[in-house]
mmCIF file of C-alpha atoms and ligand atoms in Angstrom:
data_model
loop_
_atom_site.group_PDB
_atom_site.id
_atom_site.type_symbol
_atom_site.label_atom_id
_atom_site.label_comp_id
_atom_site.label_asym_id
_atom_site.label_seq_id
_atom_site.Cartn_x
_atom_site.Cartn_y
_atom_site.Cartn_z
ATOM 1 C CA UNK A 1 -13.555 -13.598 -18.855
ATOM 2 C CA UNK A 2 -12.331 -10.326 -20.351
ATOM 3 C CA UNK A 3 -10.741 -7.350 -18.632
ATOM 4 C CA UNK A 4 -7.337 -5.679 -18.493
ATOM 5 C CA UNK A 5 -6.087 -8.270 -15.977
ATOM 6 C CA UNK A 6 -7.616 -11.335 -17.654
ATOM 7 C CA UNK A 7 -5.283 -14.328 -17.385
ATOM 8 C CA UNK A 8 -3.126 -12.665 -14.707
ATOM 9 C CA UNK A 9 -2.422 -13.930 -11.210
ATOM 10 C CA UNK A 10 -1.968 -11.442 -8.403
ATOM 11 C CA UNK A 11 -1.071 -11.538 -4.724
ATOM 12 C CA UNK A 12 -2.789 -9.003 -2.465
ATOM 13 C CA UNK A 13 -0.968 -8.220 0.800
ATOM 14 C CA UNK A 14 -2.569 -5.960 3.427
ATOM 15 C CA UNK A 15 -6.292 -6.598 3.620
ATOM 16 C CA UNK A 16 -7.446 -6.120 7.227
ATOM 17 C CA UNK A 17 -11.106 -5.384 6.490
ATOM 18 C CA UNK A 18 -13.455 -4.085 3.777
ATOM 19 C CA UNK A 19 -12.107 -0.538 4.216
ATOM 20 C CA UNK A 20 -8.497 -1.529 3.487
ATOM 21 C CA UNK A 21 -6.925 0.038 0.405
ATOM 22 C CA UNK A 22 -5.702 -3.459 -0.516
ATOM 23 C CA UNK A 23 -9.326 -4.580 -0.618
ATOM 24 C CA UNK A 24 -10.345 -1.698 -2.911
ATOM 25 C CA UNK A 25 -7.577 -2.723 -5.291
ATOM 26 C CA UNK A 26 -8.435 -6.428 -4.999
ATOM 27 C CA UNK A 27 -12.051 -5.803 -5.962
ATOM 28 C CA UNK A 28 -11.079 -3.717 -8.992
ATOM 29 C CA UNK A 29 -8.527 -6.347 -10.059
ATOM 30 C CA UNK A 30 -11.010 -9.201 -9.708
ATOM 31 C CA UNK A 31 -13.577 -7.237 -11.728
ATOM 32 C CA UNK A 32 -10.980 -7.008 -14.502
ATOM 33 C CA UNK A 33 -10.440 -10.753 -14.645
ATOM 34 C CA UNK A 34 -7.463 -11.276 -12.299
ATOM 35 C CA UNK A 35 -7.112 -14.471 -10.299
ATOM 36 C CA UNK A 36 -6.142 -13.478 -6.738
ATOM 37 C CA UNK A 37 -4.389 -14.809 -3.662
ATOM 38 C CA UNK A 38 -4.293 -12.993 -0.320
ATOM 39 C CA UNK A 39 -1.976 -12.781 2.649
ATOM 40 C CA UNK A 40 -3.065 -11.720 6.139
ATOM 41 C CA UNK A 41 -0.928 -10.595 9.040
ATOM 42 C CA UNK A 42 -1.955 -13.044 11.769
ATOM 43 C CA UNK A 43 -4.507 -15.747 12.525
ATOM 44 C CA UNK A 44 -6.845 -13.226 14.143
ATOM 45 C CA UNK A 45 -7.260 -11.506 10.725
ATOM 46 C CA UNK A 46 -8.249 -14.683 8.852
ATOM 47 C CA UNK A 47 -11.934 -14.608 9.755
ATOM 48 C CA UNK A 48 -12.332 -11.150 8.224
ATOM 49 C CA UNK A 49 -10.188 -11.748 5.159
ATOM 50 C CA UNK A 50 -11.542 -15.175 4.193
ATOM 51 C CA UNK A 51 -15.115 -14.092 3.309
ATOM 52 C CA UNK A 52 -13.753 -11.118 1.365
ATOM 53 C CA UNK A 53 -11.385 -13.357 -0.594
ATOM 54 C CA UNK A 54 -14.160 -15.855 -1.247
ATOM 55 C CA UNK A 55 -16.441 -13.083 -2.537
ATOM 56 C CA UNK A 56 -13.962 -12.535 -5.400
ATOM 57 C CA UNK A 57 -13.540 -16.258 -6.026
ATOM 58 C CA UNK A 58 -10.218 -16.703 -4.200
ATOM 59 C CA UNK A 59 -9.455 -19.598 -1.881
ATOM 60 C CA UNK A 60 -5.691 -19.093 -1.704
ATOM 61 C CA UNK A 61 -5.104 -17.390 1.656
ATOM 62 C CA UNK A 62 -1.742 -17.447 3.352
ATOM 63 C CA UNK A 63 -0.610 -16.046 6.691
ATOM 64 C CA UNK A 64 2.369 -13.727 6.347
ATOM 65 C CA UNK A 65 3.868 -11.482 9.012
ATOM 66 C CA UNK A 66 6.256 -9.343 6.977
ATOM 67 C CA UNK A 67 8.416 -8.531 10.013
ATOM 68 C CA UNK A 68 9.593 -12.160 10.032
ATOM 69 C CA UNK A 69 11.832 -13.499 7.233
ATOM 70 C CA UNK A 70 10.966 -17.124 8.015
ATOM 71 C CA UNK A 71 7.251 -16.333 7.749
ATOM 72 C CA UNK A 72 7.848 -14.583 4.399
ATOM 73 C CA UNK A 73 9.779 -17.629 3.143
ATOM 74 C CA UNK A 74 7.011 -20.004 4.193
ATOM 75 C CA UNK A 75 4.265 -17.814 2.697
ATOM 76 C CA UNK A 76 5.954 -17.583 -0.718
ATOM 77 C CA UNK A 77 6.692 -21.301 -0.621
ATOM 78 C CA UNK A 78 2.996 -21.990 -0.035
ATOM 79 C CA UNK A 79 2.059 -19.747 -2.940
ATOM 80 C CA UNK A 80 4.602 -21.435 -5.206
ATOM 81 C CA UNK A 81 3.070 -24.812 -4.330
ATOM 82 C CA UNK A 82 -0.269 -23.647 -5.736
ATOM 83 C CA UNK A 83 0.790 -21.319 -8.514
ATOM 84 C CA UNK A 84 3.567 -21.799 -11.044
ATOM 85 C CA UNK A 85 3.808 -18.087 -11.730
ATOM 86 C CA UNK A 86 2.826 -14.652 -10.490
ATOM 87 C CA UNK A 87 2.059 -11.501 -12.501
ATOM 88 C CA UNK A 88 1.550 -8.829 -9.862
ATOM 89 C CA UNK A 89 1.754 -8.030 -6.166
ATOM 90 C CA UNK A 90 -0.014 -5.319 -4.195
ATOM 91 C CA UNK A 91 1.905 -4.398 -1.018
ATOM 92 C CA UNK A 92 -0.378 -2.280 1.193
ATOM 93 C CA UNK A 93 1.273 -2.679 4.578
ATOM 94 C CA UNK A 94 2.498 -0.193 7.157
ATOM 95 C CA UNK A 95 2.888 -0.011 10.911
ATOM 96 C CA UNK A 96 4.188 2.391 13.543
ATOM 97 C CA UNK A 97 3.667 2.832 17.270
ATOM 98 C CA UNK A 98 0.552 4.984 17.474
ATOM 99 C CA UNK A 99 1.917 6.997 20.382
ATOM 100 C CA UNK A 100 4.577 8.410 18.028
ATOM 101 C CA UNK A 101 2.119 9.328 15.273
ATOM 102 C CA UNK A 102 1.458 12.552 17.138
ATOM 103 C CA UNK A 103 3.577 15.371 18.485
ATOM 104 C CA UNK A 104 7.081 15.896 17.129
ATOM 105 C CA UNK A 105 9.015 13.630 14.757
ATOM 106 C CA UNK A 106 12.033 14.635 16.784
ATOM 107 C CA UNK A 107 10.896 12.461 19.675
ATOM 108 C CA UNK A 108 10.904 9.191 17.682
ATOM 109 C CA UNK A 109 12.671 6.381 19.539
ATOM 110 C CA UNK A 110 15.327 4.183 17.908
ATOM 111 C CA UNK A 111 13.199 1.104 18.541
ATOM 112 C CA UNK A 112 10.092 2.526 16.846
ATOM 113 C CA UNK A 113 12.161 3.990 14.004
ATOM 114 C CA UNK A 114 13.636 0.554 13.343
ATOM 115 C CA UNK A 115 10.310 -1.263 13.622
ATOM 116 C CA UNK A 116 8.422 1.275 11.479
ATOM 117 C CA UNK A 117 10.998 1.196 8.687
ATOM 118 C CA UNK A 118 11.290 -2.581 8.841
ATOM 119 C CA UNK A 119 7.557 -3.166 8.352
ATOM 120 C CA UNK A 120 6.620 -0.134 6.265
ATOM 121 C CA UNK A 121 9.651 0.114 3.949
ATOM 122 C CA UNK A 122 11.974 -2.917 4.059
ATOM 123 C CA UNK A 123 9.128 -5.428 3.799
ATOM 124 C CA UNK A 124 8.463 -4.354 0.186
ATOM 125 C CA UNK A 125 12.070 -5.238 -0.688
ATOM 126 C CA UNK A 126 11.772 -8.537 1.206
ATOM 127 C CA UNK A 127 8.611 -9.311 -0.777
ATOM 128 C CA UNK A 128 10.249 -8.403 -4.102
ATOM 129 C CA UNK A 129 13.174 -10.741 -3.375
ATOM 130 C CA UNK A 130 10.796 -13.661 -2.966
ATOM 131 C CA UNK A 131 8.467 -12.657 -5.819
ATOM 132 C CA UNK A 132 11.208 -12.382 -8.422
ATOM 133 C CA UNK A 133 11.658 -16.129 -9.086
ATOM 134 C CA UNK A 134 7.890 -16.501 -9.525
ATOM 135 C CA UNK A 135 7.653 -13.637 -12.046
ATOM 136 C CA UNK A 136 9.220 -15.547 -14.877
ATOM 137 C CA UNK A 137 7.431 -13.592 -17.589
ATOM 138 C CA UNK A 138 7.902 -10.187 -15.992
ATOM 139 C CA UNK A 139 5.439 -8.575 -13.652
ATOM 140 C CA UNK A 140 4.277 -5.555 -11.697
ATOM 141 C CA UNK A 141 5.027 -4.750 -8.053
ATOM 142 C CA UNK A 142 2.932 -2.015 -6.490
ATOM 143 C CA UNK A 143 3.194 -0.422 -3.047
ATOM 144 C CA UNK A 144 1.152 2.271 -1.292
ATOM 145 C CA UNK A 145 2.573 5.560 -0.126
ATOM 146 C CA UNK A 146 1.526 9.040 1.022
ATOM 147 C CA UNK A 147 2.549 12.638 0.380
ATOM 148 C CA UNK A 148 4.059 12.742 3.884
ATOM 149 C CA UNK A 149 7.106 11.095 2.258
ATOM 150 C CA UNK A 150 7.799 14.217 0.199
ATOM 151 C CA UNK A 151 6.706 16.986 2.540
ATOM 152 C CA UNK A 152 5.893 17.434 6.201
ATOM 153 C CA UNK A 153 2.384 16.320 7.150
ATOM 154 C CA UNK A 154 1.343 16.917 10.763
ATOM 155 C CA UNK A 155 1.708 13.851 13.018
ATOM 156 C CA UNK A 156 2.834 11.608 10.145
ATOM 157 C CA UNK A 157 6.328 11.760 11.645
ATOM 158 C CA UNK A 158 8.402 8.576 11.355
ATOM 159 C CA UNK A 159 5.899 7.144 8.883
ATOM 160 C CA UNK A 160 6.873 9.962 6.513
ATOM 161 C CA UNK A 161 10.518 8.946 6.861
ATOM 162 C CA UNK A 162 9.536 5.311 6.203
ATOM 163 C CA UNK A 163 7.529 6.277 3.106
ATOM 164 C CA UNK A 164 10.497 8.294 1.800
ATOM 165 C CA UNK A 165 12.636 5.149 2.155
ATOM 166 C CA UNK A 166 9.884 3.099 0.518
ATOM 167 C CA UNK A 167 9.677 5.476 -2.467
ATOM 168 C CA UNK A 168 13.465 5.421 -2.886
ATOM 169 C CA UNK A 169 13.370 1.610 -2.770
ATOM 170 C CA UNK A 170 10.788 1.696 -5.586
ATOM 171 C CA UNK A 171 13.339 3.478 -7.800
ATOM 172 C CA UNK A 172 16.258 1.198 -6.863
ATOM 173 C CA UNK A 173 14.220 -1.950 -7.386
ATOM 174 C CA UNK A 174 12.865 -0.616 -10.682
ATOM 175 C CA UNK A 175 16.494 -0.405 -11.845
ATOM 176 C CA UNK A 176 17.404 -3.848 -10.470
ATOM 177 C CA UNK A 177 14.362 -5.659 -11.855
ATOM 178 C CA UNK A 178 13.803 -3.756 -15.097
ATOM 179 C CA UNK A 179 16.046 -6.057 -17.140
ATOM 180 C CA UNK A 180 13.785 -8.957 -16.086
ATOM 181 C CA UNK A 181 10.655 -7.135 -17.213
ATOM 182 C CA UNK A 182 9.468 -6.568 -13.647
ATOM 183 C CA UNK A 183 8.109 -3.068 -13.033
ATOM 184 C CA UNK A 184 8.037 -1.414 -9.606
ATOM 185 C CA UNK A 185 5.770 1.510 -8.802
ATOM 186 C CA UNK A 186 4.031 3.251 -5.911
ATOM 187 C CA UNK A 187 0.554 4.694 -5.675
ATOM 188 C CA UNK A 188 0.413 7.763 -3.436
ATOM 189 C CA UNK A 189 -3.148 7.858 -2.123
ATOM 190 C CA UNK A 190 -4.884 10.808 -0.504
ATOM 191 C CA UNK A 191 -6.169 10.305 3.055
ATOM 192 C CA UNK A 192 -8.562 7.365 3.398
ATOM 193 C CA UNK A 193 -10.674 6.238 6.354
ATOM 194 C CA UNK A 194 -8.955 2.969 7.222
ATOM 195 C CA UNK A 195 -7.568 1.344 10.373
ATOM 196 C CA UNK A 196 -4.022 2.520 9.585
ATOM 197 C CA UNK A 197 -5.257 5.975 8.580
ATOM 198 C CA UNK A 198 -7.081 6.505 11.862
ATOM 199 C CA UNK A 199 -3.913 5.731 13.860
ATOM 200 C CA UNK A 200 -2.502 9.126 12.878
ATOM 201 C CA UNK A 201 -3.440 11.911 15.301
ATOM 202 C CA UNK A 202 -5.946 14.518 14.056
ATOM 203 C CA UNK A 203 -6.907 12.254 11.125
ATOM 204 C CA UNK A 204 -10.231 14.045 10.908
ATOM 205 C CA UNK A 205 -8.545 17.394 10.372
ATOM 206 C CA UNK A 206 -6.309 15.958 7.640
ATOM 207 C CA UNK A 207 -9.328 14.478 5.940
ATOM 208 C CA UNK A 208 -11.264 17.742 6.007
ATOM 209 C CA UNK A 209 -8.299 19.903 4.998
ATOM 210 C CA UNK A 210 -7.363 17.704 2.022
ATOM 211 C CA UNK A 211 -10.928 17.699 0.773
ATOM 212 C CA UNK A 212 -11.156 21.487 1.027
ATOM 213 C CA UNK A 213 -7.817 22.208 -0.649
ATOM 214 C CA UNK A 214 -7.562 19.515 -3.330
ATOM 215 C CA UNK A 215 -8.223 20.730 -6.882
ATOM 216 C CA UNK A 216 -11.095 18.239 -7.144
ATOM 217 C CA UNK A 217 -12.357 19.688 -3.837
ATOM 218 C CA UNK A 218 -12.953 16.287 -2.287
ATOM 219 C CA UNK A 219 -11.132 13.197 -1.102
ATOM 220 C CA UNK A 220 -10.750 10.094 -3.241
ATOM 221 C CA UNK A 221 -12.524 6.834 -2.476
ATOM 222 C CA UNK A 222 -11.505 3.176 -2.473
ATOM 223 C CA UNK A 223 -12.990 2.603 -5.895
ATOM 224 C CA UNK A 224 -10.918 5.397 -7.462
ATOM 225 C CA UNK A 225 -7.714 4.093 -5.891
ATOM 226 C CA UNK A 226 -8.615 0.636 -7.200
ATOM 227 C CA UNK A 227 -9.187 1.930 -10.728
ATOM 228 C CA UNK A 228 -5.835 3.748 -10.808
ATOM 229 C CA UNK A 229 -4.072 0.674 -9.464
ATOM 230 C CA UNK A 230 -5.442 -1.291 -12.444
ATOM 231 C CA UNK A 231 -3.341 0.864 -14.738
ATOM 232 C CA UNK A 232 -0.153 0.231 -12.752
ATOM 233 C CA UNK A 233 -0.814 -3.507 -12.355
ATOM 234 C CA UNK A 234 -1.764 -4.211 -15.955
ATOM 235 C CA UNK A 235 -0.074 -3.978 -19.343
ATOM 236 C CA UNK A 236 -1.695 -0.542 -19.765
ATOM 237 C CA UNK A 237 1.395 0.787 -17.947
ATOM 238 C CA UNK A 238 3.883 -1.525 -19.703
ATOM 239 C CA UNK A 239 6.309 1.377 -20.176
ATOM 240 C CA UNK A 240 6.078 2.723 -16.623
ATOM 241 C CA UNK A 241 8.441 1.875 -13.765
ATOM 242 C CA UNK A 242 10.094 3.644 -10.817
ATOM 243 C CA UNK A 243 7.063 5.940 -10.645
ATOM 244 C CA UNK A 244 5.138 7.443 -7.730
ATOM 245 C CA UNK A 245 1.622 8.037 -9.019
ATOM 246 C CA UNK A 246 -0.576 10.393 -6.978
ATOM 247 C CA UNK A 247 -4.247 9.531 -6.591
ATOM 248 C CA UNK A 248 -5.284 12.332 -4.272
ATOM 249 C CA UNK A 249 -7.665 14.639 -6.130
ATOM 250 C CA UNK A 250 -4.637 16.703 -7.157
ATOM 251 C CA UNK A 251 -3.723 17.755 -3.611
ATOM 252 C CA UNK A 252 0.022 17.151 -4.198
ATOM 253 C CA UNK A 253 0.049 19.854 -6.894
ATOM 254 C CA UNK A 254 -0.953 22.663 -4.541
ATOM 255 C CA UNK A 255 1.724 24.843 -2.908
ATOM 256 C CA UNK A 256 -0.555 27.064 -0.891
ATOM 257 C CA UNK A 257 -4.282 27.194 -0.167
ATOM 258 C CA UNK A 258 -6.410 29.604 -2.172
ATOM 259 C CA UNK A 259 -7.456 32.530 0.066
ATOM 260 C CA UNK A 260 -11.118 31.817 -0.721
ATOM 261 C CA UNK A 261 -10.681 28.402 0.812
ATOM 262 C CA UNK A 262 -9.278 29.362 4.224
ATOM 263 C CA UNK A 263 -11.078 30.842 7.174
ATOM 264 C CA UNK A 264 -8.429 33.159 8.613
HETATM 265 P P1 NAD B 1 -5.249 -0.949 6.788
HETATM 266 O O1 NAD B 1 -5.122 -0.853 8.284
HETATM 267 O O2 NAD B 1 -6.519 -1.446 6.247
HETATM 268 O O3 NAD B 1 -4.056 -1.815 6.181
HETATM 269 C C1 NAD B 1 -2.780 -1.904 6.761
HETATM 270 C C2 NAD B 1 -2.381 -3.353 6.653
HETATM 271 O O4 NAD B 1 -1.023 -3.549 7.102
HETATM 272 C C3 NAD B 1 -3.263 -4.276 7.498
HETATM 273 O O5 NAD B 1 -3.850 -5.248 6.673
HETATM 274 C C4 NAD B 1 -2.277 -4.912 8.453
HETATM 275 O O6 NAD B 1 -2.609 -6.253 8.749
HETATM 276 C C5 NAD B 1 -0.992 -4.837 7.641
HETATM 277 N N1 NAD B 1 0.204 -5.043 8.449
HETATM 278 C C6 NAD B 1 0.722 -4.260 9.432
HETATM 279 N N2 NAD B 1 1.801 -4.849 9.982
HETATM 280 C C7 NAD B 1 1.987 -6.021 9.319
HETATM 281 C C8 NAD B 1 2.920 -7.089 9.438
HETATM 282 N N3 NAD B 1 3.896 -7.083 10.361
HETATM 283 N N4 NAD B 1 2.813 -8.142 8.582
HETATM 284 C C9 NAD B 1 1.829 -8.184 7.666
HETATM 285 N N5 NAD B 1 0.907 -7.200 7.504
HETATM 286 C C10 NAD B 1 0.980 -6.150 8.341
HETATM 287 O O7 NAD B 1 -4.936 0.538 6.279
HETATM 288 P P2 NAD B 1 -4.680 1.120 4.808
HETATM 289 O O8 NAD B 1 -4.882 2.568 4.950
HETATM 290 O O9 NAD B 1 -5.459 0.359 3.809
HETATM 291 O O10 NAD B 1 -3.118 0.874 4.603
HETATM 292 C C11 NAD B 1 -2.571 0.244 3.461
HETATM 293 C C12 NAD B 1 -1.372 1.017 2.940
HETATM 294 O O11 NAD B 1 -1.820 2.241 2.377
HETATM 295 C C13 NAD B 1 -0.333 1.386 3.996
HETATM 296 O O12 NAD B 1 0.959 1.275 3.442
HETATM 297 C C14 NAD B 1 -0.641 2.836 4.259
HETATM 298 O O13 NAD B 1 0.475 3.550 4.766
HETATM 299 C C15 NAD B 1 -0.996 3.282 2.857
HETATM 300 N N6 NAD B 1 -1.707 4.563 2.746
HETATM 301 C C16 NAD B 1 -2.797 4.818 3.519
HETATM 302 C C17 NAD B 1 -3.441 6.038 3.399
HETATM 303 C C18 NAD B 1 -4.634 6.349 4.274
HETATM 304 O O14 NAD B 1 -4.995 7.516 4.407
HETATM 305 N N7 NAD B 1 -5.287 5.361 4.892
HETATM 306 C C19 NAD B 1 -3.002 6.992 2.473
HETATM 307 C C20 NAD B 1 -1.900 6.698 1.674
HETATM 308 C C21 NAD B 1 -1.260 5.480 1.835
#
């Protein structure tokens, strides 16, 4: 089979259902010839993830709760028992207490700050540690982020702080792993209608506003995010690392709405 990912093996982390960004990327990768494995958060997710994995010819499914180091160790051990090497990983995982994804950032508790950063930022580093020995011939690590890391987005709150840490970790790991030919990048997606996306208060407003103000005058879809991820996962981006690539219809480029596009 041909395709830009032909002959490559990739691990997809973060599929919850068919709307998950991880799933959009998995489909695009499979279409381009990649052989895929999947992780899922907990047993209750398996029944949704298994048929999706099977539909792209994958039967390597491993449970992995990224908040637990022992679970991460076991998951990567299981993968290493089946595969002697790994070419890419998609990390599309985030979590925060929904009650703090509204109102003021200022009110974030220490416990939720710690938990949010552990799952949404540190877990990518924990994954990279365990992926490194499997990426003997180099590889590509990709995580998902959002503009709320760079600027204030309403209600995004502690998740914005976590994404800022995640984006910084992309740069540090790019430096650490570059000599081994492992590239580390982030894809900054515009708002998408997913489980995680709907946990943020006023998600509908964000969705409408971004579509109105983005240069392309619409939001992006799963397929477009998948296509852009192909570039970062494949040798097409062989010279790219430490990058945050925006796939958001150009929204990040706008400083202020055009007067024709606001009803004031
Ligand atoms: P989603 O709900 O489909 O995916 C989130 C995934 O995180 C789920 O599969 C869930 O099982 C997993 N997860 C949470 N805690 C975990 C844990 N402890 N261990 C293992 N897995 C865990 O939503 P999504 O929007 O596809 O989110 C994927 C990524 O994309 C996230 O990092 C999110 O912040 C990012 N992102 C989302 C948007 C958006 O608007 N939806 C925009 C930009 C970036």
